[in-house]
Short mmCIF file of C-alpha atoms in Angstrom, two decimals:
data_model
loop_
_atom_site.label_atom_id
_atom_site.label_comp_id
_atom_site.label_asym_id
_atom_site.label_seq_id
_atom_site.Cartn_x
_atom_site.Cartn_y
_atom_site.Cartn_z
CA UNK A 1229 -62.04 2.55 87.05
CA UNK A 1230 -59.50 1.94 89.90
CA UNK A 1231 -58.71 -2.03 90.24
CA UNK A 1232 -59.00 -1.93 93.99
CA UNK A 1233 -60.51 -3.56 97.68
CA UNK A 1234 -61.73 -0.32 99.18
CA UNK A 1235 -64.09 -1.59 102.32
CA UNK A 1236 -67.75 -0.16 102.25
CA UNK A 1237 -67.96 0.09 106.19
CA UNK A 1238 -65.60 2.42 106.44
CA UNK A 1239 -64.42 3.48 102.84
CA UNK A 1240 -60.33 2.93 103.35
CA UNK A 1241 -58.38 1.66 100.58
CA UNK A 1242 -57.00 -1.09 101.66
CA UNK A 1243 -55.15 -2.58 98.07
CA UNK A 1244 -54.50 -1.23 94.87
CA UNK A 1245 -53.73 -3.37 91.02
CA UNK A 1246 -52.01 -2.40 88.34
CA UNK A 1247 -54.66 -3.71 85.45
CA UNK A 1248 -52.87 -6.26 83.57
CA UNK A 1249 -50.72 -5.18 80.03
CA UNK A 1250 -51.42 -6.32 76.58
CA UNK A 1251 -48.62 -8.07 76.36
CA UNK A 1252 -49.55 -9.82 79.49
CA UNK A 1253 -53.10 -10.58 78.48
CA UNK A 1254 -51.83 -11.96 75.43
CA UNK A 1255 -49.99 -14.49 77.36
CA UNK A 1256 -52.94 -15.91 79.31
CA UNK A 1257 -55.14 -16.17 75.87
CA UNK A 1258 -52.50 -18.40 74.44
CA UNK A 1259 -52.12 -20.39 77.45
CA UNK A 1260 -55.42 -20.60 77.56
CA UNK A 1261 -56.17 -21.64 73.59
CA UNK A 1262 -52.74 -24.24 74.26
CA UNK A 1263 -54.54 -25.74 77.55
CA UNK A 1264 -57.96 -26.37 76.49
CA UNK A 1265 -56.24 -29.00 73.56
CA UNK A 1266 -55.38 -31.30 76.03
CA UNK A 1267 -57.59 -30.40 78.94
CA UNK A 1268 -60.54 -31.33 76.49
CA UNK A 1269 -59.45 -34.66 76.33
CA UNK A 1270 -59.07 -35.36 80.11
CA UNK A 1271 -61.95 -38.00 81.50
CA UNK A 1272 -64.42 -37.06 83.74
CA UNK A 1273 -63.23 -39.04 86.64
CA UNK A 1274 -59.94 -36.91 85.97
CA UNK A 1275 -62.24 -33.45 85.84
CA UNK A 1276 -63.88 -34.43 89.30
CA UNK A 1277 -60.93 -35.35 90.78
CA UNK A 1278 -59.51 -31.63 90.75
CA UNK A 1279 -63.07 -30.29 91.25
CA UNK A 1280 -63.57 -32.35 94.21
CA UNK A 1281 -59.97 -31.38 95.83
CA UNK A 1282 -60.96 -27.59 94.65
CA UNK A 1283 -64.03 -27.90 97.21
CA UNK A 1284 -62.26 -29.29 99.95
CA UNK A 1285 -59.59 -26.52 99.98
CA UNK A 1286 -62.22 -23.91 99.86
CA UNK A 1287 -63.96 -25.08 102.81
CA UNK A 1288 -60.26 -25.03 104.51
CA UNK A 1289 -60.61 -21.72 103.30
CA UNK A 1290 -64.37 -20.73 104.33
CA UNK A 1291 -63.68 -18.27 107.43
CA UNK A 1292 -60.50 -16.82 105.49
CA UNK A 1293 -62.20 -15.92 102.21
CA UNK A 1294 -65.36 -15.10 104.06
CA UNK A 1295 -63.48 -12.54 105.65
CA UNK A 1296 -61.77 -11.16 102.40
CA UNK A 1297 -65.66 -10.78 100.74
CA UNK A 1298 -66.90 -9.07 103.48
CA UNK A 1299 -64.01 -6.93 103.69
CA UNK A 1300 -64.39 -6.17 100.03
CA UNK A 1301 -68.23 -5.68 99.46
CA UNK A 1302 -69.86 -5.34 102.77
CA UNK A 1303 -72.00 -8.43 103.05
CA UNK A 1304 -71.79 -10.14 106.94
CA UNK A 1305 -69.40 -11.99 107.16
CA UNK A 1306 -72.08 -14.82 108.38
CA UNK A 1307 -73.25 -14.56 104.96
CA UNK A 1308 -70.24 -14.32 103.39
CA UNK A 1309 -69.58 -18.29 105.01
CA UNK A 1310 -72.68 -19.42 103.75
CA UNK A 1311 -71.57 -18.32 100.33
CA UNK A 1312 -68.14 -20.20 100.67
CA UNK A 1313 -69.76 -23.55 101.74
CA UNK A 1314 -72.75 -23.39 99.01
CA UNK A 1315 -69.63 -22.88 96.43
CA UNK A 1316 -68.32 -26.47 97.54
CA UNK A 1317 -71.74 -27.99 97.62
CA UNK A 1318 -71.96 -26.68 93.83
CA UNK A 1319 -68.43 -27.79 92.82
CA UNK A 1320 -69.44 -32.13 94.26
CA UNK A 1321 -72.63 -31.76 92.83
CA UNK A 1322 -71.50 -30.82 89.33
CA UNK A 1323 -68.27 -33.37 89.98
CA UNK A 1324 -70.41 -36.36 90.44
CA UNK A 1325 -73.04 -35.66 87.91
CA UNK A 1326 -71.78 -33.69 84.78
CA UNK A 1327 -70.35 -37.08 83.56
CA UNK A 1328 -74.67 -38.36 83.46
CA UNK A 1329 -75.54 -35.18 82.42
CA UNK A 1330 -73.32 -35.01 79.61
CA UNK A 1331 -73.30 -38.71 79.09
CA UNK A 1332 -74.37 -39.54 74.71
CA UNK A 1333 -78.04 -39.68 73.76
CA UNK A 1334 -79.66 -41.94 71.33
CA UNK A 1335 -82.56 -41.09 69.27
CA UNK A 1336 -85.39 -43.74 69.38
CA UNK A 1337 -84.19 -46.59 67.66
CA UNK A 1338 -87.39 -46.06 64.97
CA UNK A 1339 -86.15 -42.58 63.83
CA UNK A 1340 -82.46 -43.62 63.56
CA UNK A 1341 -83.92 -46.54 60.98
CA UNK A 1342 -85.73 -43.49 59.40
CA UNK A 1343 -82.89 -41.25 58.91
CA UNK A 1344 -80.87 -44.03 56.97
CA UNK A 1345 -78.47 -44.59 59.67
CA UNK A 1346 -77.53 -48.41 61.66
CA UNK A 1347 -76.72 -46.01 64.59
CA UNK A 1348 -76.90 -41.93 65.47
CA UNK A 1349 -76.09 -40.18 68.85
CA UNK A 1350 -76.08 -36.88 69.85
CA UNK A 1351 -72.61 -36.09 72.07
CA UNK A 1352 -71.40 -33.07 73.80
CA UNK A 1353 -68.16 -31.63 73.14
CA UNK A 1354 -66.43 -28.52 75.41
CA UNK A 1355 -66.49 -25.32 73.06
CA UNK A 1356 -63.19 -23.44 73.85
CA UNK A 1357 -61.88 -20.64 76.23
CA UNK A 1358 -64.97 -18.69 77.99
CA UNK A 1359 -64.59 -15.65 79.16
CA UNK A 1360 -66.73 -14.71 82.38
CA UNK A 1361 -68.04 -10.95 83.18
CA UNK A 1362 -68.57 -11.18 87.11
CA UNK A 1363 -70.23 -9.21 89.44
CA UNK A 1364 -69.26 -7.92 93.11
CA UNK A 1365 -72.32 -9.18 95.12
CA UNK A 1366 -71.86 -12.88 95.55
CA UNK A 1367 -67.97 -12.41 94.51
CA UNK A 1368 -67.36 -16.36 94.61
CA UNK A 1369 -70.90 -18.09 93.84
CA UNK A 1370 -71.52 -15.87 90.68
CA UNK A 1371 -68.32 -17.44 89.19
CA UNK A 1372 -68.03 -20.83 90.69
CA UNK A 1373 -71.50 -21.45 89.39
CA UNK A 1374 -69.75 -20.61 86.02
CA UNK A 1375 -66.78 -22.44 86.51
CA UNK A 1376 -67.82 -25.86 87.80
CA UNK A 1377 -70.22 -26.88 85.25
CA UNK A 1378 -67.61 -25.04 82.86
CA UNK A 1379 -64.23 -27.21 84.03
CA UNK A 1380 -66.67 -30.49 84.07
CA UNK A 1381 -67.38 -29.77 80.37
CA UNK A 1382 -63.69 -29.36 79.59
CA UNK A 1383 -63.78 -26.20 78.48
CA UNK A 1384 -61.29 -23.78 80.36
CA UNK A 1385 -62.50 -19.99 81.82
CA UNK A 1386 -61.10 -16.27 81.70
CA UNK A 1387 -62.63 -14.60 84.46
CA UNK A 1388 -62.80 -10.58 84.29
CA UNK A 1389 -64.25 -9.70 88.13
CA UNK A 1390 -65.80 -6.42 88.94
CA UNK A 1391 -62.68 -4.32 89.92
CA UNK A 1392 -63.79 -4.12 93.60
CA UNK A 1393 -63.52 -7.74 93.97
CA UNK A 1394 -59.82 -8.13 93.46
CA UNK A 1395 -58.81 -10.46 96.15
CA UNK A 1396 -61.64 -12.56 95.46
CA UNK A 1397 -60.52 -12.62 92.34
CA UNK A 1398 -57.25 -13.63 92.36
CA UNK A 1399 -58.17 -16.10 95.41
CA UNK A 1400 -60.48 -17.64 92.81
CA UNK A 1401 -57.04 -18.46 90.28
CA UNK A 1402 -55.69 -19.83 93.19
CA UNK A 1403 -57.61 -22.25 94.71
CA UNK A 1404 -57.90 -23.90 91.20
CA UNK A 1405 -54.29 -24.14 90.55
CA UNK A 1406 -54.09 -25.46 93.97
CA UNK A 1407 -56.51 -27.78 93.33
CA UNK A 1408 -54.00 -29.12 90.43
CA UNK A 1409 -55.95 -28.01 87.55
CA UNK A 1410 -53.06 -26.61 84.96
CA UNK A 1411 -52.64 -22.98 85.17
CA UNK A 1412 -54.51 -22.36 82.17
CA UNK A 1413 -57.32 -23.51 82.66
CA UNK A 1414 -58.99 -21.08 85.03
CA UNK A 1415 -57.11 -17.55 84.87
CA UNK A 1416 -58.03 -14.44 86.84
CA UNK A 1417 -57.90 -11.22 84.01
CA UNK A 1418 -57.29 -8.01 86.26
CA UNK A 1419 -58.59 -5.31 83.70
CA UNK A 1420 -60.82 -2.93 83.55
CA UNK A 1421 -64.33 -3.17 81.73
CA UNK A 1422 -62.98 -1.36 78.87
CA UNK A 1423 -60.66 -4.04 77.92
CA UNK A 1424 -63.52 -6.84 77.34
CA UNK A 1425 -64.52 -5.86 73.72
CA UNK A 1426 -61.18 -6.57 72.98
CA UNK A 1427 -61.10 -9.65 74.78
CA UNK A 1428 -64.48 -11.14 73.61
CA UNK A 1429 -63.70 -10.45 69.73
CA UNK A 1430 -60.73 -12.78 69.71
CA UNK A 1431 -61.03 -15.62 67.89
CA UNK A 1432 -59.43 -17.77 70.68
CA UNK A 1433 -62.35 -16.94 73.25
CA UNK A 1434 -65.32 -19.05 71.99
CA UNK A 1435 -67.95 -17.79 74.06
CA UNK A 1436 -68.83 -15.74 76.90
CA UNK A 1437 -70.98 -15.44 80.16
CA UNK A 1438 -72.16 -12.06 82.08
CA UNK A 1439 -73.63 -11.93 85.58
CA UNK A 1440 -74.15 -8.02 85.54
CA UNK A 1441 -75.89 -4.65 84.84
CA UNK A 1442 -78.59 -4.10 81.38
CA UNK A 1443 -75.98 -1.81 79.88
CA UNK A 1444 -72.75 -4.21 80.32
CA UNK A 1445 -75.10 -7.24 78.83
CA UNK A 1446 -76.12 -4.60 75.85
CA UNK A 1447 -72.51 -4.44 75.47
CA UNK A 1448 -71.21 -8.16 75.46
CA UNK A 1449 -74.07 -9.56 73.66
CA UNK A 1450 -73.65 -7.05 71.07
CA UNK A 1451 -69.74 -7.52 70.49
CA UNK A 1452 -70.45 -11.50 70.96
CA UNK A 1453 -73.66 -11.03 68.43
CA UNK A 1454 -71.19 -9.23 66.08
CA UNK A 1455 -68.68 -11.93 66.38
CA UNK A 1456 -71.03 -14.77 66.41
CA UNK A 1457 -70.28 -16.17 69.24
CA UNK A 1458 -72.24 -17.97 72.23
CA UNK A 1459 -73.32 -16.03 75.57
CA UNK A 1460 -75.22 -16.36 78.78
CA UNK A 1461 -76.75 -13.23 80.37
CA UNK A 1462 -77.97 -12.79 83.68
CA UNK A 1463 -78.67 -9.38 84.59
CA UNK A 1464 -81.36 -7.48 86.51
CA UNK A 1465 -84.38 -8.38 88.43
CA UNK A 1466 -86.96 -6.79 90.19
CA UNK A 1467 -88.70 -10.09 91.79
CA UNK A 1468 -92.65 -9.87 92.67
CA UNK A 1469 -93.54 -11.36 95.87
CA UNK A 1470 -97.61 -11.92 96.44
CA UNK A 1471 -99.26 -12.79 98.91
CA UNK A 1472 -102.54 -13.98 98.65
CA UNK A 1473 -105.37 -14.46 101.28
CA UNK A 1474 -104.79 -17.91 101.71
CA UNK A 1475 -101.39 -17.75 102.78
CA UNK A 1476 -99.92 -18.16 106.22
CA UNK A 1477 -99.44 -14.41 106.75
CA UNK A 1478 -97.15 -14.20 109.50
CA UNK A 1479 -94.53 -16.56 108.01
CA UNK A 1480 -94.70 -14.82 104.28
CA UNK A 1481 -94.00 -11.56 106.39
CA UNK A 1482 -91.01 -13.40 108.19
CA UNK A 1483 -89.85 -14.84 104.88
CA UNK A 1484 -90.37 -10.96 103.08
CA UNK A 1485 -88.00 -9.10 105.11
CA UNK A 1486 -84.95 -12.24 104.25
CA UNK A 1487 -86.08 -12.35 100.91
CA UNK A 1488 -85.43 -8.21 100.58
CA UNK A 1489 -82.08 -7.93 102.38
CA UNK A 1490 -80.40 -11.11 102.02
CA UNK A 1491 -76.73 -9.93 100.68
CA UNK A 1492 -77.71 -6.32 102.13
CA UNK A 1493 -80.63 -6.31 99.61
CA UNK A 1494 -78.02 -6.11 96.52
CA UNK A 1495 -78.91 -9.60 94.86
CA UNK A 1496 -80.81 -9.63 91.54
CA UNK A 1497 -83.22 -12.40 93.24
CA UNK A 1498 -84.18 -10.64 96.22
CA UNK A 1499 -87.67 -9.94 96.27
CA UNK A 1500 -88.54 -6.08 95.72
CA UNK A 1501 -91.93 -5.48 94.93
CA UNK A 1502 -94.26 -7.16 97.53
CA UNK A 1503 -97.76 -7.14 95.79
CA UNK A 1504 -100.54 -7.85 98.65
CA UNK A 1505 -104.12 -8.71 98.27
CA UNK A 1506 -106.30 -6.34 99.75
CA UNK A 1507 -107.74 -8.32 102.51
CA UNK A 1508 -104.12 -9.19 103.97
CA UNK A 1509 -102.63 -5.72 102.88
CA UNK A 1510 -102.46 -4.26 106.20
CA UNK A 1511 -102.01 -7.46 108.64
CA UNK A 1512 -98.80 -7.66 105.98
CA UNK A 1513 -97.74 -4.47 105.86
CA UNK A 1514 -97.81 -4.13 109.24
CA UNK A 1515 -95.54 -7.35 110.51
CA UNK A 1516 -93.11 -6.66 107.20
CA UNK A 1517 -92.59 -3.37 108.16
CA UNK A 1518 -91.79 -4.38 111.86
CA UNK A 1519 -89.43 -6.69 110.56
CA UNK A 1520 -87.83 -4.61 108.56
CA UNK A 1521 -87.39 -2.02 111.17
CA UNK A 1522 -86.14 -4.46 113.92
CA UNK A 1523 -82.79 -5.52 111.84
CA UNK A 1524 -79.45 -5.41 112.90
CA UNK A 1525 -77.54 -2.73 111.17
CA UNK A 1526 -73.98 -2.41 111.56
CA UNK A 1527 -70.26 -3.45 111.03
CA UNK A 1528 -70.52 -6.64 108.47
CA UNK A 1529 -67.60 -8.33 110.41
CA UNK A 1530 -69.93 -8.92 113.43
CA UNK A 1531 -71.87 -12.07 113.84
CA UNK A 1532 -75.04 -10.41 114.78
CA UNK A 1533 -75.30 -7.72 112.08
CA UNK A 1534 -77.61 -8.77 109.30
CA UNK A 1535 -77.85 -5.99 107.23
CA UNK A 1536 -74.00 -4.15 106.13
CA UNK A 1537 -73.30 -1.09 104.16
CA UNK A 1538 -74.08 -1.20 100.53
CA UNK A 1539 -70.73 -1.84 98.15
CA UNK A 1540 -70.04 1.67 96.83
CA UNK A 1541 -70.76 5.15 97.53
CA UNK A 1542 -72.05 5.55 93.86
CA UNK A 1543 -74.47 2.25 94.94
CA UNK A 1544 -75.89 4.29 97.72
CA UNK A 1545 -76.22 7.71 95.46
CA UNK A 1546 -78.50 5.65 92.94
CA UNK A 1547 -80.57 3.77 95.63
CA UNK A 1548 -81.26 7.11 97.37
CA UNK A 1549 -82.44 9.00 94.46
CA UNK A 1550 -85.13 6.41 93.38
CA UNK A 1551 -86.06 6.83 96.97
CA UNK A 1552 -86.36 10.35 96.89
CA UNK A 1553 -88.14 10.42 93.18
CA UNK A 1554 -90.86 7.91 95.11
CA UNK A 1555 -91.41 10.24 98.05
CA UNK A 1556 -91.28 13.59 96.05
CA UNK A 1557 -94.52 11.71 93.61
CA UNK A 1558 -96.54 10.88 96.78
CA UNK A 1559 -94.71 7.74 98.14
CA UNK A 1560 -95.65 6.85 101.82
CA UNK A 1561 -92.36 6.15 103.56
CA UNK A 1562 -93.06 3.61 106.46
CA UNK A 1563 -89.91 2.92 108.02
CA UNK A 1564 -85.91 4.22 106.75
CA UNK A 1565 -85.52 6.32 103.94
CA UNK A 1566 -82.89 8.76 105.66
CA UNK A 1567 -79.04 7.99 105.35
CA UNK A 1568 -77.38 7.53 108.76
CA UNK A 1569 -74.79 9.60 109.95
CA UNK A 1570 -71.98 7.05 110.48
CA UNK A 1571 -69.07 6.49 108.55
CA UNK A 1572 -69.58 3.66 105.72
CA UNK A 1573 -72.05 3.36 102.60
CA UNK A 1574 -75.28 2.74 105.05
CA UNK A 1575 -78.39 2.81 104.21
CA UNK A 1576 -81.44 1.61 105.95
CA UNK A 1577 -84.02 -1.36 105.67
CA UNK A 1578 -86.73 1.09 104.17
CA UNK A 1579 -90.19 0.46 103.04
CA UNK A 1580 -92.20 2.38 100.44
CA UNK A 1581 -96.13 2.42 100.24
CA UNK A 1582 -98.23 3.87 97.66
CA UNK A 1583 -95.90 3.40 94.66
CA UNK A 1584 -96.94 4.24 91.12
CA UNK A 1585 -95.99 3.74 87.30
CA UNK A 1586 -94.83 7.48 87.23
CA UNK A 1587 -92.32 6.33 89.58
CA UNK A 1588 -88.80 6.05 88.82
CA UNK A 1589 -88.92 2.92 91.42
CA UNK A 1590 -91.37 0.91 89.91
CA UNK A 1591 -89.51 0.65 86.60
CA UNK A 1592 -85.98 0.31 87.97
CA UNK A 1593 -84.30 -2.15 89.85
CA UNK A 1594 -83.16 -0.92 94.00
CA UNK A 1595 -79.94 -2.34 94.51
CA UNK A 1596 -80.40 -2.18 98.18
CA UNK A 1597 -82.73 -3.01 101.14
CA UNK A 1598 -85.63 -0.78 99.65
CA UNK A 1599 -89.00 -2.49 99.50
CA UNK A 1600 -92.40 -1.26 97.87
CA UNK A 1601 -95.26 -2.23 98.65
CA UNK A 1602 -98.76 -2.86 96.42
CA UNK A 1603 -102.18 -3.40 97.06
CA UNK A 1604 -104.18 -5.90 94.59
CA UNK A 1605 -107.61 -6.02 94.87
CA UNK A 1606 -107.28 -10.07 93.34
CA UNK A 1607 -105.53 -12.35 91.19
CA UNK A 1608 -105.55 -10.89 87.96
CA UNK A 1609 -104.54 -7.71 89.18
CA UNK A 1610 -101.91 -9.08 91.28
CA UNK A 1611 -100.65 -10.74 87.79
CA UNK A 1612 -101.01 -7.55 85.70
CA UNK A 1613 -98.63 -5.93 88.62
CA UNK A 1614 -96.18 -8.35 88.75
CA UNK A 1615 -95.96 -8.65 85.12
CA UNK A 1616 -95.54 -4.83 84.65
CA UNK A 1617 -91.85 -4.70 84.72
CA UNK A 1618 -89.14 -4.69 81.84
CA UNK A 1619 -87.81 -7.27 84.19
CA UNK A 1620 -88.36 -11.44 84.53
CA UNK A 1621 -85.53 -12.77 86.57
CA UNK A 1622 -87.93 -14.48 89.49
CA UNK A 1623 -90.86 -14.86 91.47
CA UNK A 1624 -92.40 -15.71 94.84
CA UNK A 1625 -96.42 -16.61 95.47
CA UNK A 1626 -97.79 -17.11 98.76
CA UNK A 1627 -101.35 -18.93 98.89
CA UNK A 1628 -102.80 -22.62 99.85
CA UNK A 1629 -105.19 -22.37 96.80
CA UNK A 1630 -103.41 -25.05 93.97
CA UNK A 1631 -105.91 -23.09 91.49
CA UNK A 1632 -103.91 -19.95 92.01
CA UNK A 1633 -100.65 -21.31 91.97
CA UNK A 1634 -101.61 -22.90 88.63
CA UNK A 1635 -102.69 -19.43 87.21
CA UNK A 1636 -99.53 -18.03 88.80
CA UNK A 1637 -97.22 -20.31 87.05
CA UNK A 1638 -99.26 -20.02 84.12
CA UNK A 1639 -98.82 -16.09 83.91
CA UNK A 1640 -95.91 -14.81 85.60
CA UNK A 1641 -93.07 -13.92 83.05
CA UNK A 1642 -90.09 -15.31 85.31
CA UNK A 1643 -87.50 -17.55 84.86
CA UNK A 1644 -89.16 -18.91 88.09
CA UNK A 1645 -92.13 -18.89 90.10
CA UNK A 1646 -91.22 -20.13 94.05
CA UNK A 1647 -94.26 -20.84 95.81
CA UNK A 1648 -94.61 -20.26 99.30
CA UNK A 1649 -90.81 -19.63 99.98
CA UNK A 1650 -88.16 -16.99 98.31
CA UNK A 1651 -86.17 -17.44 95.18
CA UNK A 1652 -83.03 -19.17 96.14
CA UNK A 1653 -80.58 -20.97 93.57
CA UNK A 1654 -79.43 -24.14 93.79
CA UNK A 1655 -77.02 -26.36 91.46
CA UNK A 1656 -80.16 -28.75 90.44
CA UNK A 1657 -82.38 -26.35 89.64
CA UNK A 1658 -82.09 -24.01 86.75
CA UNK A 1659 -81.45 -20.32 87.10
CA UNK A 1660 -82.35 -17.14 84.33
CA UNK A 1661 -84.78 -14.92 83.04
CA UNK A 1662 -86.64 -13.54 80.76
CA UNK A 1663 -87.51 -10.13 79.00
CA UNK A 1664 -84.37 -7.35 80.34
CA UNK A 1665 -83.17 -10.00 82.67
CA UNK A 1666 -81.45 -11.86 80.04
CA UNK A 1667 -81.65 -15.15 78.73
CA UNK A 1668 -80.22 -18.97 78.38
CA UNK A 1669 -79.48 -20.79 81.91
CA UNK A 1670 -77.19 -21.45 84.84
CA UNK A 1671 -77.19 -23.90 86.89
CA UNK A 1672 -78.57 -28.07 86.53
CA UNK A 1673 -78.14 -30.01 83.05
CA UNK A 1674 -79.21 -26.82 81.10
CA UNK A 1675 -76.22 -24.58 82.67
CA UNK A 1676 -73.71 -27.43 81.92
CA UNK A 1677 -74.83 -27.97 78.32
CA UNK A 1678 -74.84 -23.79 77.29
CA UNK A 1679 -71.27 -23.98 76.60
CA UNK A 1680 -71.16 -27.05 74.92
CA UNK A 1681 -70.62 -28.13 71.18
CA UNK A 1682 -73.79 -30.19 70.86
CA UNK A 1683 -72.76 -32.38 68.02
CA UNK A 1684 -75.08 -34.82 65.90
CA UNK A 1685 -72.89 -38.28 65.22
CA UNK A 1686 -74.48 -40.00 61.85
CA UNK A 1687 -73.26 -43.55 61.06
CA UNK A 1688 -74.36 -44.99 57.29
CA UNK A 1689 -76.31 -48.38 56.98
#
């Protein structure tokens, strides 16, 4: 694969890399094993210093880099802002709190008696060099919501972007070194995927994080399983969305059609399957749909397009043959599901009715703004839908009835269940999934401490 910004409105090559050398990738491991010795032992205050000026650069930055993500990926560039400036908000949270969220913790004083020590703590120590697989679809969030917590911990990061991102990439290196942080302890790897195995089984990289596809996460959990070694893996979703009779239907139809193309519908969070009770099914159906059908497509760089072209030709290829599988088994298609004739990866908001398990769609994830829609005739079939995916990254539930939400949070397999609202992230809250989604957790205390050495402290009588 070609190392290169190539822009999905118009498909020009606009830059080109040379993937970094051996000999050159050797380099940054060292300085990256020599930097975390003494960056470990900087203090927090220290930490969030650099963090802090790292946040106020990027939103110098924000309409720059906005520009450079839309340019490379396709998202609008109003998007692409809002990205920017929730990267900063994540870099001061994480700068004022990992100190308290990292701070020792002491067993009750009874248990430390019965253990046979006078005193016992349990402290958290930074584990080493992390390398982090990154994805193309929220080019700066996916890592910085890596990095903060990462940085905070004192450990130091070895990013390897997806090789359409390179700008952002190498933006990324920069704004930390800017920020003052030594140059090793946040280094941008231009390579290729095929040079990660090699990467991941060296003994200087402790541990590793991926933000990606099932088949790269097979492939880094197994090296890193093989190695021993720590990981993180967030990968695929295919997020239910019910609404239930209760709920406000107008505004869960509003919040549907945001939820399925934020990011032009390529974010593992978006809502994808929208699994309606029967006695809101068509009042639903029929406002989604209208929504769906009344949104802006066009040129990503414009302030009123909400919906660019997808990231890749190959993206498009995929998202239109689980569109054609659908319709060729009986799916109804209610608005899109044609390819425009304009230059650019394109393709429209579309929405799919009368999906089944034979189809291709229901199983797989649609990168892309591709909805289906499901009729439930109550709650427990409305569960057994939503549940009947390989997938558990999130979930959203619409209904008034705190009975139902109850047996919703109860029964979903998610790594979250957002009731009456869409999955969004946020650095407080964590973020992961379950079953082919992945496992462990970005994000709050829980991301922060993943990459830690959690270390028991034992002091005799």
């Amino acid at each position: 694969m070609s190392i290169a910004t190539v822009n999905p409105a118009n498909g020009e090559t606009l830059k080109t890399y040379e993937a970094m050398d051996e000999e050159e990738i050797e380099r940054r491991l060292q300085l990256a094993e020599a930097t975390f010795r003494t960056y470990r032992t900087t203090s927090f205050a220290e930490r969030a210093r650099l963090l802090n000026r790292a946040a106020d650069l990027l939103d110098e930055d924000r309409q720059e880099i906005a520009r450079v993500m839309t340019t490379e990926m396709g998202k609008p560039v109003k998007q692409a802002r809002a990205e920017a400036a929730k990267c900063a908000k994540a870099m001061r949270w994480y700068a004022e709190r990992a100190e308290g969220l990292l701070a020792d913790e002491e067993p009750a004083e009874a248990d430390v008696k019965d253990s046979g020590a006078s005193r016992a703590l349990v402290r958290y120590r930074p584990l080493g060099p992390v390398l982090a697989v990154m994805p193309w679809n929220f080019p700066l969030w996916q890592v910085v919501r890596f990095a903060a917590p990462a940085l905070m911990a004192g450990n130091v990061g070895l990013l390897k972007h997806a090789s359409n991102v390179p700008q952002t990439a190498l933006y990324l290196e920069d704004l930390f070194h800017r920020a003052g942080f030594t140059e090793g302890c946040f280094q941008t790897l231009l390579i290729g995927s095929g040079a990660v195995d090699d990467i991941l089984r060296d003994e200087r990289v402790r541990a590793a994080t991926l933000t990606g596809s099932e088949p790269a996460g097979r492939a880094v959990a197994s090296t890193a399983g093989e190695m021993i070694k720590k990981t993180v893996l967030e990968l695929g979703g295919s997020d239910p969305f019910v609404v239930m009779p209760s709920a406000d239907v107008d505004r869960a139809a509003e919040v549907a059609v945001t939820a399925r193309v934020q990011n032009n519908g390529q974010s593992c969070i978006a809502a994808k399957r929208f699994i309606v009770h029967t006695d809101v099914y068509d009042a639903f159906a029929e406002r989604f749909t209208a929504g769906m059908k009344a949104l802006k497509v066009g040129d990503p760089m414009r302030e009123e397009t909400e919906v660019g072209p997808l990231s890749s030709e190959r993206g498009r290829a995929d998202l239109e043959e689980l569109v054609e599988d659908a319709r060729r088994s009986g799916a109804r298609v209610l608005c899109g599901g044609e390819r425009p004739e304009r230059p650019g990866w394109y393709y429209p908001p579309t929405v799919l009715a009368g999906v089944t398990r034979e189809m291709r769609i229901h199983r797989e994830e649609a990168f892309g703004p591709v909805a289906t829609l499901y009729r439930a005739d109550d709650l427990d079939e409305a569960v057994l839908i939503a549940n009947d995916s390989p997938f558990g990254l999130s979930s959203n539930v619409w209904t008034r009835d705190e009975g139902e939400v109850d047996r919703f949070v109860r029964d979903l397999e998610a790594g979250g269940v957002y009731v009456n609202g869409m999955t969004a992230s946020h650095p407080a809250l964590p973020f992961g999934g379950v079953k082919r989604s992945g496992y462990g957790r970005e994000l709050s205390g829980h991301g922060i401490r993943e990459f830690c050495n959690i270390t028991t402290v034992w002091h005799g009588a």
